[in-house]
Coordinates of C-alpha atoms in Angstrom, one line a residue:
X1 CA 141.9 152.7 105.1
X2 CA 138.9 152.7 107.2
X3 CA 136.9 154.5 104.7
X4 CA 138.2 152.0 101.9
X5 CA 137.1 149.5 104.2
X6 CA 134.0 150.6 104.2
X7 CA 133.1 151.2 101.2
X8 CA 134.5 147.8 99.6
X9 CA 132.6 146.1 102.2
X10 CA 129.1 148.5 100.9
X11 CA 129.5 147.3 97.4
X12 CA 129.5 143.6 98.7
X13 CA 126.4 143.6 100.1
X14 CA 124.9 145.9 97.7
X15 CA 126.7 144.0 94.3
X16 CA 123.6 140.9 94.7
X17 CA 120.7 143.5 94.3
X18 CA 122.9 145.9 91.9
X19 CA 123.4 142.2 89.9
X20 CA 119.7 141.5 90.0
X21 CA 118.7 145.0 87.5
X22 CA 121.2 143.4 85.3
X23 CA 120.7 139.5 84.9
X24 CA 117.4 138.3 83.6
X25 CA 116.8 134.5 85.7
X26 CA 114.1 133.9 83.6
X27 CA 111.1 134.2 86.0
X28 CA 108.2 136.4 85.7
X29 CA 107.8 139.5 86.5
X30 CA 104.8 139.3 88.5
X31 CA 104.0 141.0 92.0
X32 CA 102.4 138.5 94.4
X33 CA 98.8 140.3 94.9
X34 CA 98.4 138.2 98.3
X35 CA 100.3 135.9 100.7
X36 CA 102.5 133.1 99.5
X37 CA 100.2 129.9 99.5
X38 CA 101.6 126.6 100.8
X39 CA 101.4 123.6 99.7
X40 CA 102.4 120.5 101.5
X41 CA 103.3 117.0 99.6
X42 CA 104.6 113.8 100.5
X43 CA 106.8 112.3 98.0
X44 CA 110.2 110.0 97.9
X45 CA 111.4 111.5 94.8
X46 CA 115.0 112.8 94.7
X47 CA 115.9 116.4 95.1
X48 CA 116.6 117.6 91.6
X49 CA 112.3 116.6 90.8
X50 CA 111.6 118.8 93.8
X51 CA 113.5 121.5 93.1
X52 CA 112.5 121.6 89.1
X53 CA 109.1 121.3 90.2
X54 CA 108.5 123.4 92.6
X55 CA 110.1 126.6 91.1
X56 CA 108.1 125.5 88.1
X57 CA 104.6 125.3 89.4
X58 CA 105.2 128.8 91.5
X59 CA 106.1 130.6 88.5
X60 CA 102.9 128.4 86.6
X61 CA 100.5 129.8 89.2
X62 CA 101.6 133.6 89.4
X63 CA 101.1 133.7 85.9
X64 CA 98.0 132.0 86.2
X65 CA 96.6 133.6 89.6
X66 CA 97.2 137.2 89.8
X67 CA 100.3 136.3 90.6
X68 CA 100.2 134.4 94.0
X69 CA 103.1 132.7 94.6
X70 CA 103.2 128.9 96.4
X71 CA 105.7 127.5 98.8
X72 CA 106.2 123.5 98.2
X73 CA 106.6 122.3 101.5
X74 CA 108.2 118.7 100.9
X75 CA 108.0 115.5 103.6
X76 CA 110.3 113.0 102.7
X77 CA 109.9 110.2 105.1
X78 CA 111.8 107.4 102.8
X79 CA 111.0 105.1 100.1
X80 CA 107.4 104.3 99.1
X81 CA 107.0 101.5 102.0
X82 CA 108.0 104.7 104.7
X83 CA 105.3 107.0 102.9
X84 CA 102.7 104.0 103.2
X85 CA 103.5 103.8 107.1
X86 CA 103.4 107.4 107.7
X87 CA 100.3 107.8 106.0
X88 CA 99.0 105.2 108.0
X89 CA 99.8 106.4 111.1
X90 CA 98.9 110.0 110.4
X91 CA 95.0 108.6 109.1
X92 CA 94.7 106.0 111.7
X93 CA 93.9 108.6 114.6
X94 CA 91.0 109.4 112.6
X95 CA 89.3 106.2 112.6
X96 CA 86.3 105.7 114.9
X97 CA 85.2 102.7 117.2
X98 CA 83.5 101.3 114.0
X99 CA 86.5 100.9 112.2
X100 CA 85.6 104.0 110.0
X101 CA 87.6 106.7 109.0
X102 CA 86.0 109.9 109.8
X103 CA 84.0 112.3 107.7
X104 CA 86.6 114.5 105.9
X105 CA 85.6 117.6 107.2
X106 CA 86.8 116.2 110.8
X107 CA 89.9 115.2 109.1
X108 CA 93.3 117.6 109.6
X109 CA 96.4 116.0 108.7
X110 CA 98.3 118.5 107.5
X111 CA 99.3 116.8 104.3
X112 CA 97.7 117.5 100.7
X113 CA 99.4 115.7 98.2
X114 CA 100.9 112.5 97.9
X115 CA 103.1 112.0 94.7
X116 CA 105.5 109.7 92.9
X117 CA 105.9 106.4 93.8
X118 CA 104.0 103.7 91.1
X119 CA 100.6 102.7 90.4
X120 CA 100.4 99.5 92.3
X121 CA 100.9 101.4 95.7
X122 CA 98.4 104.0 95.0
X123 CA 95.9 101.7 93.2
X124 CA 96.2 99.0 95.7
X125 CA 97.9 100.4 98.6
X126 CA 96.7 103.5 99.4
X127 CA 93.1 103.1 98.1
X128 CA 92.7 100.8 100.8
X129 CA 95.2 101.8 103.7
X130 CA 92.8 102.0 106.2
X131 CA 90.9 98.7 106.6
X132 CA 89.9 98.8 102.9
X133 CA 89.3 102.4 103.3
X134 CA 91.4 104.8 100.5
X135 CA 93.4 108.1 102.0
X136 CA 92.5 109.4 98.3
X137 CA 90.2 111.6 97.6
X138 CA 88.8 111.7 93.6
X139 CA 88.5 115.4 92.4
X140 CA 87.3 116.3 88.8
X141 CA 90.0 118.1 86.8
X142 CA 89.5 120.0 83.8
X143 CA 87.9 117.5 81.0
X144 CA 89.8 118.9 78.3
X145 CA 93.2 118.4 80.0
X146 CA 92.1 115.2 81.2
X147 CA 91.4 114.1 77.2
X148 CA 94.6 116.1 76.0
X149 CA 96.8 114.2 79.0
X150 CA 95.3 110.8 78.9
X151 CA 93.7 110.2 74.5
X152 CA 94.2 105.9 75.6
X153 CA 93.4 104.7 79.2
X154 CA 96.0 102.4 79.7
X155 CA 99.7 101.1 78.3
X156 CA 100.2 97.6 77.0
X157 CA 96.9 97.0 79.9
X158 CA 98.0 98.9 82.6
X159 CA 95.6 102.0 83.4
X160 CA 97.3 105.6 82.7
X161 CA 95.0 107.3 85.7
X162 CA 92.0 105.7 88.6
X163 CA 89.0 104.3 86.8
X164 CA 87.3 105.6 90.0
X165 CA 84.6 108.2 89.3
X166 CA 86.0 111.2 90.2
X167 CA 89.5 109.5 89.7
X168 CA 92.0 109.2 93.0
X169 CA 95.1 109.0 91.2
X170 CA 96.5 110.8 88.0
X171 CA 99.8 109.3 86.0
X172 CA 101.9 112.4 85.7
X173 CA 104.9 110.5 84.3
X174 CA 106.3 106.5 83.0
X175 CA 108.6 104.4 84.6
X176 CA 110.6 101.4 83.1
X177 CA 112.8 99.2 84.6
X178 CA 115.9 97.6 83.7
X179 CA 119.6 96.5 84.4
X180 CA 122.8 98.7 85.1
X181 CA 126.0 97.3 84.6
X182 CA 130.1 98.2 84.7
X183 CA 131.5 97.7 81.4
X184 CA 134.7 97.7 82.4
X185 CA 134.0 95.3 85.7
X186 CA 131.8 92.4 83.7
X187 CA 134.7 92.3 81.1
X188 CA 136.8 91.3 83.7
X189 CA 134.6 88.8 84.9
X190 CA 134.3 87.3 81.7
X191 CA 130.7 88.0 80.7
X192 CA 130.3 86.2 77.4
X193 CA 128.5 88.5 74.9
X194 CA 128.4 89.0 71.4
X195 CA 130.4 91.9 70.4
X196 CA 128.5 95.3 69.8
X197 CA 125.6 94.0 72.4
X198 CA 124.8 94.6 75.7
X199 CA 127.0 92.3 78.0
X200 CA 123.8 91.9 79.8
X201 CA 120.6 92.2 78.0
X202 CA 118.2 89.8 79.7
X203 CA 117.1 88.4 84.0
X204 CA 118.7 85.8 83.2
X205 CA 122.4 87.3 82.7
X206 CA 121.7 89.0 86.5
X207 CA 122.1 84.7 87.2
X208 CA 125.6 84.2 85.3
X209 CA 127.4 82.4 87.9
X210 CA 129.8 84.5 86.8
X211 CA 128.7 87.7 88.6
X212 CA 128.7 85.7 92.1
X213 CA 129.1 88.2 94.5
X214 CA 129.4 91.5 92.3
X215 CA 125.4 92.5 91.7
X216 CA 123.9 95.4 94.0
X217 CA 120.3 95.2 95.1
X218 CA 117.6 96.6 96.9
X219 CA 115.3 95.5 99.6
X220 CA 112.4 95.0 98.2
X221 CA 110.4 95.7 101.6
X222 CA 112.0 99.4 101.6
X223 CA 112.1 100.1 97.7
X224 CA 108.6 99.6 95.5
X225 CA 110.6 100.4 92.3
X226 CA 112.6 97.3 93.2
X227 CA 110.0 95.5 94.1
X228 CA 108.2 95.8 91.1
X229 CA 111.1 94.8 89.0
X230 CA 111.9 91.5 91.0
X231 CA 108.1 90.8 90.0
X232 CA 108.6 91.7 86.2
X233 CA 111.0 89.0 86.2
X234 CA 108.6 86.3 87.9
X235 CA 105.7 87.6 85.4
X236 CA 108.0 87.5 82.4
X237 CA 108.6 84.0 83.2
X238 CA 104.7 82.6 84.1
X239 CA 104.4 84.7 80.2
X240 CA 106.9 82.2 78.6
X241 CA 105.1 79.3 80.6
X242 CA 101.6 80.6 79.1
X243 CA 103.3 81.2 75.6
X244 CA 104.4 77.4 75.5
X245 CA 101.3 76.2 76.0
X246 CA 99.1 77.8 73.6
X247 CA 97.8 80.8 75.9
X248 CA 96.9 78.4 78.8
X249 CA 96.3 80.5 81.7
X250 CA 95.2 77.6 84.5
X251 CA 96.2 77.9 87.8
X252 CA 98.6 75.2 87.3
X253 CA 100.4 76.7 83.9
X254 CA 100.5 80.0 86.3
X255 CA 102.1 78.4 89.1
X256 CA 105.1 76.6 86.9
X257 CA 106.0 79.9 85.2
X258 CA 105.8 81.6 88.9
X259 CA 108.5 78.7 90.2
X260 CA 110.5 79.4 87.1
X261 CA 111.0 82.7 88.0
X262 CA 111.7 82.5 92.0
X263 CA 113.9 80.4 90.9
X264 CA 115.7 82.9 88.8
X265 CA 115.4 85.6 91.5
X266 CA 117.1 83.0 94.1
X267 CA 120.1 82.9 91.6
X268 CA 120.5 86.7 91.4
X269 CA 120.0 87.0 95.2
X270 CA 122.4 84.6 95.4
X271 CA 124.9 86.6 93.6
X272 CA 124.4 89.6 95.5
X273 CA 127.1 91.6 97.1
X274 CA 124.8 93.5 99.4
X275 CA 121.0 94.5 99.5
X276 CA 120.4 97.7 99.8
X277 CA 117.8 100.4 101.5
X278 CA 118.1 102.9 99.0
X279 CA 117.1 101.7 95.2
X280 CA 119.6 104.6 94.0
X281 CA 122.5 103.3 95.8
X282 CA 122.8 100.7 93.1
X283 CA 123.5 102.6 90.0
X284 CA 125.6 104.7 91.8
X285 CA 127.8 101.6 93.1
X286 CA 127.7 100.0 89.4
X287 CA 128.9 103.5 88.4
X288 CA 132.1 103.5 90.6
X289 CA 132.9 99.7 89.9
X290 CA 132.5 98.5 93.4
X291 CA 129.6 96.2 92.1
X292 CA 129.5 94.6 88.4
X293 CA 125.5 95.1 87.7
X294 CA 122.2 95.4 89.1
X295 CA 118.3 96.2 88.9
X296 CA 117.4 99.7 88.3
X297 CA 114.4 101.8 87.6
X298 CA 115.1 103.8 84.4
X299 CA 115.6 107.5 85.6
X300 CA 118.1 106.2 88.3
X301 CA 119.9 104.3 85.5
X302 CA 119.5 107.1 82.7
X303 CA 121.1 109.9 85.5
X304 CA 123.9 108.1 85.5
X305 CA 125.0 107.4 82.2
X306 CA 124.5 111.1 82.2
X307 CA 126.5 112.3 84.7
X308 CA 129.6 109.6 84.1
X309 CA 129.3 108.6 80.8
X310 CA 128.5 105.1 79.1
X311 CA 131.8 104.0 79.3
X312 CA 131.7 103.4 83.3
X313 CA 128.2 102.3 83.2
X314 CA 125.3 101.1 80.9
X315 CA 121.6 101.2 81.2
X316 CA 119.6 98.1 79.5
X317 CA 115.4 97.6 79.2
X318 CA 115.0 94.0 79.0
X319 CA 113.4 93.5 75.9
X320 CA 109.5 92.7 76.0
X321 CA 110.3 91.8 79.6
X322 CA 109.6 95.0 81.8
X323 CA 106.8 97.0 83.0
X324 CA 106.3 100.4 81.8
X325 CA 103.9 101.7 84.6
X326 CA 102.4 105.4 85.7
X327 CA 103.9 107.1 88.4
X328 CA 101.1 108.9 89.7
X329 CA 100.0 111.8 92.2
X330 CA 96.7 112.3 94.0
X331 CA 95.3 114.7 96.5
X332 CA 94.8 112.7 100.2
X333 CA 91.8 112.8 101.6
X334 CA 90.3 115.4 104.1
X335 CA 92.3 118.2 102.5
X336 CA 89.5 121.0 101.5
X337 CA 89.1 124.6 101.0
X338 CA 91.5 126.5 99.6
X339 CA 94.1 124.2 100.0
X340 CA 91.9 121.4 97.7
X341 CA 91.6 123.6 94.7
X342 CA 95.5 124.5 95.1
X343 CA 96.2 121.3 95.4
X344 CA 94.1 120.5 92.4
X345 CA 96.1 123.0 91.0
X346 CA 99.3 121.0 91.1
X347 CA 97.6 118.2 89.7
X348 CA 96.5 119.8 86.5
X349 CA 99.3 121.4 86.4
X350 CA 101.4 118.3 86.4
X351 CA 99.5 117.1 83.5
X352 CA 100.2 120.9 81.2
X353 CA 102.7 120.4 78.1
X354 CA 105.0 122.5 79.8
X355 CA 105.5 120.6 83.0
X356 CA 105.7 117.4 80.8
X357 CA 108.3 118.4 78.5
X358 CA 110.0 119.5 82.2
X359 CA 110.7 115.4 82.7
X360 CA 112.8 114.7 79.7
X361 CA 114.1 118.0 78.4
X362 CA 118.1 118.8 78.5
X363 CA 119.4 121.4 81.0
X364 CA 118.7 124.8 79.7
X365 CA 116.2 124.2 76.8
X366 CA 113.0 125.6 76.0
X367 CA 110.8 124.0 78.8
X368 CA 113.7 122.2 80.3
X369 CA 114.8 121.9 84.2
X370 CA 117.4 124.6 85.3
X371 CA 119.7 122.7 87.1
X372 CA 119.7 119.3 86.6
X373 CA 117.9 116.8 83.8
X374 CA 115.5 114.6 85.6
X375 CA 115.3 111.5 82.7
X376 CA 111.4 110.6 83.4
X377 CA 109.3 109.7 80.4
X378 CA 106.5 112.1 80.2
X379 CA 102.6 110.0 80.5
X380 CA 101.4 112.6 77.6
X381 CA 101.5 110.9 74.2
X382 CA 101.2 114.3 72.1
X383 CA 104.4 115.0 73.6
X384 CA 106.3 112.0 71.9
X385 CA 105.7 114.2 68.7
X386 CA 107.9 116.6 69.3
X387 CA 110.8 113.8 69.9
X388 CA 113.8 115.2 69.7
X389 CA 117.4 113.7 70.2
X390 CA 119.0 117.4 70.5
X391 CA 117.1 118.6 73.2
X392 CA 115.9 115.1 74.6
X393 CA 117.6 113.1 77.3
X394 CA 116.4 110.1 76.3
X395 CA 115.0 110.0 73.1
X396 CA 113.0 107.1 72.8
X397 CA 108.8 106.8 73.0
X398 CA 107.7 104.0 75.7
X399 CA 104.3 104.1 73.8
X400 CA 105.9 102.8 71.1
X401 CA 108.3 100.7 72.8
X402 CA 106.3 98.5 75.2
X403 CA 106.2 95.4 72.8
X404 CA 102.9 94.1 74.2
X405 CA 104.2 92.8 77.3
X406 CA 103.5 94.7 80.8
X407 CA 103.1 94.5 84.2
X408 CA 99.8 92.4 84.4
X409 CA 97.8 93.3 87.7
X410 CA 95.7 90.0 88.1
X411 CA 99.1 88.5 88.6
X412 CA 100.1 90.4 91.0
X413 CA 97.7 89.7 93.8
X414 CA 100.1 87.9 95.8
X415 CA 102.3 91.1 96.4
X416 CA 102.6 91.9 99.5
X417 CA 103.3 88.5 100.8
X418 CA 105.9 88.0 98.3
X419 CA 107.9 91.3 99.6
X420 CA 107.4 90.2 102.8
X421 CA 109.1 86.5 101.7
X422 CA 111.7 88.1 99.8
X423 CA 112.9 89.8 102.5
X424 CA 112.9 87.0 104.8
X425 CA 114.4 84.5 102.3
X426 CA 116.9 86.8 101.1
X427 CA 117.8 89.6 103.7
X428 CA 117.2 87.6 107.2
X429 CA 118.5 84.6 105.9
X430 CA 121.4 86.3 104.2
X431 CA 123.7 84.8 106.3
X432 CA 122.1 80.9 105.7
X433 CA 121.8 81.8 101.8
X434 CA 125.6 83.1 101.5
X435 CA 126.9 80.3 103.3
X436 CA 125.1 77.7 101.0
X437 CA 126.0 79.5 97.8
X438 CA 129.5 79.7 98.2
X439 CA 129.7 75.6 98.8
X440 CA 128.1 75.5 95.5
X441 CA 130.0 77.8 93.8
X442 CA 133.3 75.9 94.9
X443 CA 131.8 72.5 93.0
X444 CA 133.8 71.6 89.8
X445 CA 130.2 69.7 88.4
X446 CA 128.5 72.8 86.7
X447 CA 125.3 70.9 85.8
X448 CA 125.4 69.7 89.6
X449 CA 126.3 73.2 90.7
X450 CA 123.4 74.5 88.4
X451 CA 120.6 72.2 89.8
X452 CA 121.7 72.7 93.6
X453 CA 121.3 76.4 92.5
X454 CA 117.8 76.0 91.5
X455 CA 116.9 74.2 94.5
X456 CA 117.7 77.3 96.5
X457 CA 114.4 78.5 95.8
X458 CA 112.4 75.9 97.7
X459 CA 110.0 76.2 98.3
X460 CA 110.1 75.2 102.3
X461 CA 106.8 75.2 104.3
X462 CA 105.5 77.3 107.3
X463 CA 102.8 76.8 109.6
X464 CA 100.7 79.9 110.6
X465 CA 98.0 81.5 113.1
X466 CA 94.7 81.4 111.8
X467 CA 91.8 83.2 113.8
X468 CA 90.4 80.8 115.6
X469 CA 93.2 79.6 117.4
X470 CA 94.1 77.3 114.9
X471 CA 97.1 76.9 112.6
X472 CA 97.3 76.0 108.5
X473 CA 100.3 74.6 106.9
X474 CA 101.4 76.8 103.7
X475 CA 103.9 76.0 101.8
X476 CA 106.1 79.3 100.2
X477 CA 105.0 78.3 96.5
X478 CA 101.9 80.9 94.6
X479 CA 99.0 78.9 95.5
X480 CA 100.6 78.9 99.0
X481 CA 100.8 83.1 99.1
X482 CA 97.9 83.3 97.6
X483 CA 96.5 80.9 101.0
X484 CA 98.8 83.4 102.9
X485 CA 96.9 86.8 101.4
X486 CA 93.4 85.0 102.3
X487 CA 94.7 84.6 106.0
X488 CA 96.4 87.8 106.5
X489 CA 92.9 89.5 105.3
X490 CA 91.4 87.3 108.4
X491 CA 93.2 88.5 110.7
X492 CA 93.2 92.2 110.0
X493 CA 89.3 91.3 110.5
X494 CA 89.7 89.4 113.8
X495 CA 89.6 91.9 116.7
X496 CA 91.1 89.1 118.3
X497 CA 94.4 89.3 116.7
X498 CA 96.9 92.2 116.2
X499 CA 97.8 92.0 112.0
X500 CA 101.4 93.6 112.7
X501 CA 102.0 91.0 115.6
X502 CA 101.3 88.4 113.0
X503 CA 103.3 90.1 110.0
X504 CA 106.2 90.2 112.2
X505 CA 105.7 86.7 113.5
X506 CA 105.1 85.1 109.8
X507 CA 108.2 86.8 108.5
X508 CA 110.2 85.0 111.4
X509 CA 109.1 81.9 110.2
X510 CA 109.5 82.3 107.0
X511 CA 113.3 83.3 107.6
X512 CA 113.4 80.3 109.6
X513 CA 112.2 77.9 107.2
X514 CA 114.3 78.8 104.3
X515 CA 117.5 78.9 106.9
X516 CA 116.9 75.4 107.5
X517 CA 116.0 74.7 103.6
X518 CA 119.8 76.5 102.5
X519 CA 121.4 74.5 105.2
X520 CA 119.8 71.5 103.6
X521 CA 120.6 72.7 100.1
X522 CA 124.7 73.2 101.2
X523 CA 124.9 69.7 102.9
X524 CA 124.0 68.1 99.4
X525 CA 127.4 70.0 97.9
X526 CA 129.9 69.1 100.2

């Protein structure tokens, strides 16, 4: 017995290498010639990218470099707003006494690649993270990939890669956004659609009264892909307000269209169950029925009508009303030597026809992932070519698709004050907002019940520090965030004043004031 032991317990350890003469896995068959390089990116997308990606570019670059293999070494901190912070912290130990960061060779952060996470944060954000200063650096990729990858600078306006000279960022792949929804659960509600449509097709379904208390959403201050989408819906709004006047793009013709849509947004954050940290908890939620619909970015929306099937959940674009933006990837600034021309590597490799057909392909298909189908439009417009419904998970070609409309950037300078009032409105006055709502929702006078709705939105008034020791009135309207940016700027360049004391202390305020303003709002509908 001992001996039958034995041997039954030999063949278990040995039947994995005995397997391995057998079974072909598809890699290589290529001998590292030196020591595994390593490669070290920051990035919040989701496991199944990194996994697909980095088994990909290590067999890429054995077959392309005598057979050296690279390790991915993935830091995750969070959503995009955690990757800004950490990559703020990590640079701002470099900066000198004259505000300057320092010379890149002095530079060791351990960190070579930042990747995924939309254009605005790395064209605005990160390019000027450090007092104005970018934690990009530009590095000069091949020219005939960079003509092959990118034959038309931009979609519908919005750049495809950095106009800097060498560029910072590179679009490696498209994002959409769009609206998830439960069949099943917005039947129940009674949705009113026509039959054969979408139950919810447009923003302005998200604020059916009907859905009060059912949609899932994100914080916009954690998530940029939500975010971004809560903006699409203002900017889709100030386009309707330019449309009905001709193409009048004054100030004033801006700032009615802008009102039009906070107004909107109050009503869907008014029907919110919850808001969320994670922008993939929401599909997943609308998947399992415990909320009726929601705001999405596409691949979050796609993997889920994937993995439970249309009939539990349903992904919609808005039509001619969402952005269809670059997600990009860059190499951060002070990385050099070897590990810059790896990392370069990854860049350009990124942007090869096989990596791209990598983001759409099925499971198991020539130049498909190996585990699990990732649903990202690839940024290469050859690739569109070879469309194909079999083998494609979604077979449809955003370049074709865009209608004209996109995210416009001169619209969007007010950004970061609008997260920051967002949150505040919606998150720390939750309680304030939820309260008012519901005494609305119990009136029996819908056109009442729809104008006390639309007052939700304000806007209320603050008053703020200004360097100087003095104060400025803003009221919570564009031309008033666009005030707000212009101060916030001043005090990040008043040594006299701590810019995060003052974030913190604005968003109090603003919480405050629009506490007061629901209260207001609820006293008028009892």
């Amino acid at each position: 017995m001992r001996y039958i032991l034995g041997t039954l317990l030999a063949l278990t350890i040995l039947s994995p290498f005995v397997m391995r003469l057998f079974v072909d896995d598809g890699s290589p068959e290529i001998e590292a010639t030196g020591e595994t390089a390593r490669l070290v990116i920051v990035t919040p997308h989701n496991p199944d990218i990194r996994r697909e990606f980095a088994e990909a570019f290590d067999r890429w670059h054995r077959e392309n470099f005598n057979g050296q293999a690279v390790l991915i070494d993935y830091r995750v901190p969070g959503g995009t707003t955690q990757i800004t912070r950490l990559l703020d912290k990590t640079y701002s130990v470099y900066v000198g006494d004259d505000g300057k960061l320092a010379p890149p060779d002095e530079v060791n952060a351990d960190l070579d690649v930042v990747w995924g996470g939309g254009d605005f944060v790395f064209n605005v954000e990160l390019k000027n993270l450090i007092d104005g200063q970018s934690v990009l650096q530009g590095i000069e990729i091949d020219p005939e990939l960079l003509a092959a990858a990118y034959p038309q600078e931009d979609i519908a306006g919005i750049r495809l890669f950095d106009a800097s000279e060498p560029p910072q960022w590179f679009g490696v792949c498209l994002s959409s956004f769009g609206i998830v929804y439960s069949p099943d659960l917005v039947e129940v509600l009674g949705v009113e659609h026509n039959p054969g449509e979408p139950a919810i097709s447009t923003w302005d379904g998200l604020g059916d009264a009907k859905l009060f208390g059912t949609v899932a959403l994100a914080d916009p201050s954690k998530s940029g892909s939500a975010a971004v989408t809560y903006m699409m819906v203002i900017q889709r709004k100030m386009q309707d307000a330019v449309d009905a006047v001709g193409g009048d793009e004054s100030d004033e013709v801006l700032a009615a269209g802008w009102a039009d849509g906070m107004r909107l947004l109050t009503r869907i954050a008014a029907n919110s169950r919850y808001f969320t940290d994670s922008a993939s908890q929401v599909p997943h939620d609308v998947a399992q029925a415990d909320a009726a619909a929601g705001m999405a970015i596409d691949f979050y929306g796609g993997v889920y009508v994937d993995q439970v099937g249309p009939e539990r959940i349903q992904f919609v674009r808005p039509n001619a009303a969402t952005a269809i933006t670059p997600d990009p990837v860059a190499v951060l600034y002070g990385v050099k030597g070897e590990k810059r021309e790896l990392a370069k590597r990854f860049v350009e490799f990124l942007l090869t026809p096989e990596a791209q057909r990598l983001w759409i392909k099925k499971v198991g298909t020539e130049d498909g992932p190996r585990v699990a189908a990732l649903w990202r439009p690839p940024i290469r417009k050859d690739i569109y070519a070879e469309l194909d419904p079999e083998t494609w998970t979604n077979p449809t070609n955003p370049f074709a698709d865009v209608g004209g409309f996109n995210q416009r950037s001169d619209w969007m300078r007010e950004f970061s004050e609008i997260r920051m009032m967002w949150s505040a409105a919606w998150i720390d006055a939750a309680a304030a907002l939820e309260s008012a709502a519901h005494r609305i929702m119990d009136m029996q006078d819908e056109a009442r019940r729809d104008a006390l709705l639309d007052q939700l939105a304000g806007p209320p008034e603050i008053t703020v520090d200004v360097p100087g020791d003095e104060t400025a009135d803003i009221t919570l309207d564009r031309p008033g965030l666009l005030r707000l940016r212009e101060v916030r700027k001043a005090v990040s360049a008043d040594d006299a004043m701590d810019v995060g004391e003052w974030k913190a202390e604005t968003r109090i305020k603003i919480a405050e004031a629009y506490r007061a303003h629901y209260r207001s709002v609820a006293e008028k509908a009892e």
